[in-house]
Short mmCIF file of C-alpha atoms in Angstrom, two decimals:
data_model
loop_
_atom_site.label_atom_id
_atom_site.label_comp_id
_atom_site.label_asym_id
_atom_site.label_seq_id
_atom_site.Cartn_x
_atom_site.Cartn_y
_atom_site.Cartn_z
CA MET E 10 -7.26 0.84 -0.23
CA SER E 11 -5.55 2.24 2.83
CA THR E 12 -2.03 1.05 3.51
CA MET E 13 -2.92 0.75 7.18
CA TYR E 14 -5.84 -1.48 6.27
CA GLU E 15 -3.54 -3.60 4.09
CA GLN E 16 -1.18 -3.95 7.03
CA ILE E 17 -3.98 -5.02 9.36
CA GLU E 18 -5.30 -7.45 6.77
CA PHE E 19 -1.79 -8.89 6.36
CA LEU E 20 -1.43 -9.29 10.13
CA CYS E 21 -4.78 -11.09 10.24
CA TYR E 22 -3.68 -13.42 7.46
CA GLN E 23 -0.40 -14.15 9.25
CA ASN E 24 -2.31 -15.00 12.40
CA GLY E 25 -4.90 -17.22 10.76
CA THR E 26 -7.83 -14.88 11.12
CA ASN E 27 -9.58 -12.17 9.13
CA VAL E 28 -10.52 -8.55 9.76
CA THR E 29 -14.12 -9.39 10.68
CA ASN E 30 -13.12 -11.94 13.32
CA MET E 31 -10.43 -9.62 14.70
CA CYS E 32 -13.01 -6.84 15.04
CA LYS E 33 -15.39 -9.18 16.89
CA LYS E 34 -12.66 -10.29 19.30
CA LEU E 35 -11.61 -6.70 19.97
CA ASN E 36 -15.13 -5.29 20.10
CA ILE E 37 -14.36 -2.86 17.29
CA SER E 38 -17.14 -2.04 14.85
CA ARG E 39 -16.39 -3.67 11.49
CA SER E 40 -17.58 -0.48 9.80
CA VAL E 41 -14.58 1.37 11.28
CA LEU E 42 -12.25 -0.87 9.28
CA SER E 43 -14.51 -0.73 6.22
CA GLU E 44 -14.26 3.05 6.26
CA LEU E 45 -10.49 2.78 6.52
CA ARG E 46 -10.37 0.29 3.65
CA SER E 47 -12.46 2.50 1.37
CA GLY E 48 -10.39 5.59 2.18
CA ARG E 49 -13.30 7.49 3.70
CA THR E 50 -11.29 7.42 6.94
CA LYS E 51 -7.55 7.99 6.86
CA GLU E 52 -6.65 6.70 10.32
CA LEU E 53 -7.99 4.87 13.33
CA SER E 54 -8.58 6.27 16.78
CA VAL E 55 -5.75 5.86 19.27
CA HIS E 56 -8.00 3.55 21.28
CA ASN E 57 -8.57 1.20 18.32
CA LEU E 58 -4.93 1.42 17.23
CA ARG E 59 -3.87 0.33 20.71
CA LYS E 60 -6.32 -2.59 20.74
CA ILE E 61 -5.13 -3.85 17.35
CA ALA E 62 -1.44 -3.40 18.17
CA GLU E 63 -1.83 -5.30 21.45
CA TYR E 64 -3.80 -8.05 19.71
CA PHE E 65 -0.93 -8.63 17.25
CA HIS E 66 1.84 -7.91 19.77
CA ILE E 67 3.28 -5.03 17.76
CA SER E 68 3.85 -1.38 18.54
CA VAL E 69 1.22 1.27 17.93
CA ASP E 70 3.91 3.14 15.97
CA SER E 71 4.23 0.34 13.44
CA LEU E 72 0.51 0.69 12.68
CA SER E 73 0.15 4.45 12.89
CA HIS E 74 3.23 5.33 10.82
CA CYS E 75 2.45 2.96 7.99
CA SER E 76 1.17 5.53 5.51
CA GLU E 77 3.53 4.93 2.59
CA SER E 78 3.84 1.71 0.63
CA GLU E 79 7.59 1.69 1.32
CA ASN E 80 6.87 1.58 5.05
CA PHE E 81 4.38 -1.25 4.50
CA GLU E 82 6.93 -3.24 2.49
CA SER E 83 9.48 -2.68 5.25
CA PHE E 84 6.91 -3.78 7.80
CA ILE E 85 6.25 -7.00 5.88
CA ALA E 86 9.98 -7.69 5.54
CA ASP E 87 10.52 -7.01 9.26
CA GLU E 88 7.65 -9.32 10.18
CA TYR E 89 8.98 -12.03 7.86
CA PHE E 90 12.47 -11.89 9.34
CA THR E 91 11.09 -11.74 12.87
CA GLN E 92 9.14 -14.93 12.23
CA LEU E 93 12.15 -16.59 10.61
CA TYR E 94 14.30 -15.61 13.60
CA GLN E 95 11.71 -16.91 16.07
CA ALA E 96 11.50 -20.24 14.21
CA ALA E 97 15.31 -20.52 13.99
CA LYS E 98 15.65 -19.92 17.75
CA GLU E 99 13.67 -23.10 18.33
CA LEU E 100 16.12 -25.19 16.30
CA ASN E 101 19.15 -26.93 17.72
CA ASP E 102 22.63 -25.80 16.62
CA GLU E 103 22.92 -28.42 13.89
CA ASN E 104 19.58 -27.50 12.31
CA ARG E 105 20.33 -23.76 12.53
CA LYS E 106 23.54 -24.44 10.57
CA ARG E 107 21.50 -26.39 8.01
CA LEU E 108 19.07 -23.51 7.71
CA LEU E 109 21.92 -21.09 7.05
CA ASP E 110 23.39 -23.52 4.50
CA LEU E 111 20.03 -23.61 2.72
CA ALA E 112 19.90 -19.83 2.66
CA LYS E 113 23.36 -19.78 1.09
CA ILE E 114 22.27 -22.29 -1.58
CA PHE E 115 19.21 -20.21 -2.47
CA TRP E 116 21.27 -17.04 -2.57
CA LEU E 117 23.89 -18.63 -4.87
CA ALA E 118 21.16 -19.96 -7.17
CA GLN E 119 19.62 -16.51 -7.35
CA GLN E 120 22.97 -14.94 -8.21
CA ALA E 121 23.49 -17.53 -10.95
CA GLU E 122 20.06 -16.68 -12.39
CA LEU E 123 20.95 -13.00 -12.38
CA SER E 124 24.40 -13.75 -13.81
CA GLU E 125 25.99 -11.71 -11.05
CA PRO E 126 29.26 -12.59 -9.35
CA ALA E 127 28.58 -14.30 -6.05
CA GLN E 128 29.83 -12.45 -2.99
CA LEU E 129 28.17 -13.82 0.08
CA SER E 130 28.12 -11.12 2.70
CA PHE E 131 26.69 -13.41 5.40
CA LEU E 132 29.35 -16.13 5.19
#
């Protein structure tokens, strides 16, 4: 399966849709994405890349340069932290502090599981 297809599928999942519905909304033939998924096509046209990027409010670069799994993993991490940041912005100061405290608790628990000395870099 194409990494680009995986990225598009992930974006659909994040946005509560699927590839078929996205294609319908964007007037892109579903077969174009099927070809990408199967590997018979390695990339999308610039026109379709632009439509998909605009639909998900991301850059065309983030779709078109996602050819290695490392880039896809980075993309997922970036999207995760972007969503976390957006959600945290909506919180008041007290709840943002609580969120950070929770992150510290999870990090300390993880370090204890790994039996590593705890050195919080974000304190």
